[in-house]
Amino acid sequence: MEKLRKDDAKDNIKKYENQLVLDELSERTIKKYVVDVEQWLNDMPDIINKTSIISYKNNLAKLYKPTTVNSKIISVNKFLKWMGCVN
């Protein structure tokens, strides 16, 4: 994963949400993805890299059940893929 500026990611959340609507995801799914991404960004440093994402996942594992952790990480991964940061 290439480095991502937190501000760039935040600036693209609304565009991402609009894309999810165009992809015809349910309103509930869209809300969950957006909330998960916003929560993730709140915990990220100004420059996001693989190390900071792994640290985030490890912190989630201390707070939530594995299914919840995986769900949140899926939301983040989908956003990162949409941003073109991962394949």
GROMACS .gro file of C-alpha atoms in nm:
model
   87
    1MET     CA    1   0.000   0.000   0.000
    2GLU     CA    2   0.123   0.345  -0.084
    3LYS     CA    3   0.106   0.619   0.176
    4LEU     CA    4  -0.221   0.809   0.200
    5ARG     CA    5  -0.277   1.151   0.349
    6LYS     CA    6  -0.555   1.146   0.607
    7ASP     CA    7  -0.692   1.478   0.475
    8ASP     CA    8  -0.714   1.337   0.121
    9ALA     CA    9  -0.909   1.038   0.250
   10LYS     CA   10  -1.147   1.260   0.450
   11ASP     CA   11  -1.203   1.479   0.145
   12ASN     CA   12  -1.320   1.175  -0.052
   13ILE     CA   13  -1.570   1.020   0.191
   14LYS     CA   14  -1.873   1.192   0.033
   15LYS     CA   15  -1.762   1.087  -0.317
   16TYR     CA   16  -1.721   0.732  -0.190
   17GLU     CA   17  -2.068   0.741  -0.038
   18ASN     CA   18  -2.209   0.862  -0.369
   19GLN     CA   19  -2.035   0.573  -0.547
   20LEU     CA   20  -2.190   0.326  -0.304
   21VAL     CA   21  -2.533   0.469  -0.388
   22LEU     CA   22  -2.458   0.432  -0.760
   23ASP     CA   23  -2.351   0.072  -0.693
   24GLU     CA   24  -2.701   0.021  -0.548
   25LEU     CA   25  -2.592  -0.093  -0.204
   26SER     CA   26  -2.857  -0.083   0.065
   27GLU     CA   27  -2.891   0.233   0.271
   28ARG     CA   28  -2.792   0.038   0.582
   29THR     CA   29  -2.477  -0.100   0.418
   30ILE     CA   30  -2.376   0.243   0.292
   31LYS     CA   31  -2.419   0.393   0.637
   32LYS     CA   32  -2.213   0.114   0.795
   33TYR     CA   33  -1.929   0.149   0.544
   34VAL     CA   34  -1.915   0.526   0.585
   35VAL     CA   35  -1.928   0.513   0.966
   36ASP     CA   36  -1.656   0.246   0.974
   37VAL     CA   37  -1.431   0.454   0.746
   38GLU     CA   38  -1.491   0.772   0.946
   39GLN     CA   39  -1.409   0.592   1.272
   40TRP     CA   40  -1.096   0.446   1.115
   41LEU     CA   41  -0.980   0.786   0.993
   42ASN     CA   42  -1.030   0.934   1.340
   43ASP     CA   43  -0.774   0.684   1.471
   44MET     CA   44  -0.521   0.731   1.191
   45PRO     CA   45  -0.213   0.956   1.187
   46ASP     CA   46  -0.180   1.233   0.926
   47ILE     CA   47   0.003   0.994   0.693
   48ILE     CA   48  -0.158   0.651   0.670
   49ASN     CA   49   0.054   0.348   0.581
   50LYS     CA   50   0.040  -0.028   0.620
   51THR     CA   51   0.190  -0.013   0.970
   52SER     CA   52  -0.077   0.226   1.096
   53ILE     CA   53  -0.352   0.007   0.951
   54ILE     CA   54  -0.211  -0.306   1.116
   55SER     CA   55  -0.191  -0.118   1.445
   56TYR     CA   56  -0.556  -0.014   1.403
   57LYS     CA   57  -0.661  -0.375   1.342
   58ASN     CA   58  -0.469  -0.490   1.651
   59ASN     CA   59  -0.641  -0.224   1.861
   60LEU     CA   60  -0.981  -0.330   1.729
   61ALA     CA   61  -0.903  -0.689   1.826
   62LYS     CA   62  -0.866  -0.577   2.187
   63LEU     CA   63  -1.211  -0.416   2.186
   64TYR     CA   64  -1.435  -0.625   1.962
   65LYS     CA   65  -1.518  -0.980   1.863
   66PRO     CA   66  -1.341  -1.115   1.553
   67THR     CA   67  -1.652  -1.085   1.334
   68THR     CA   68  -1.683  -0.715   1.418
   69VAL     CA   69  -1.313  -0.656   1.358
   70ASN     CA   70  -1.333  -0.829   1.020
   71SER     CA   71  -1.642  -0.632   0.924
   72LYS     CA   72  -1.474  -0.300   1.004
   73ILE     CA   73  -1.157  -0.400   0.819
   74ILE     CA   74  -1.362  -0.501   0.514
   75SER     CA   75  -1.517  -0.153   0.513
   76VAL     CA   76  -1.174   0.010   0.529
   77ASN     CA   77  -1.031  -0.219   0.260
   78LYS     CA   78  -1.318  -0.140   0.024
   79PHE     CA   79  -1.257   0.233   0.075
   80LEU     CA   80  -0.882   0.194   0.020
   81LYS     CA   81  -0.945  -0.005  -0.297
   82TRP     CA   82  -1.184   0.264  -0.422
   83MET     CA   83  -0.918   0.529  -0.346
   84GLY     CA   84  -0.671   0.326  -0.556
   85CYS     CA   85  -0.437   0.264  -0.263
   86VAL     CA   86  -0.456  -0.116  -0.281
   87ASN     CA   87  -0.522  -0.368  -0.556
   0.00000   0.00000   0.00000
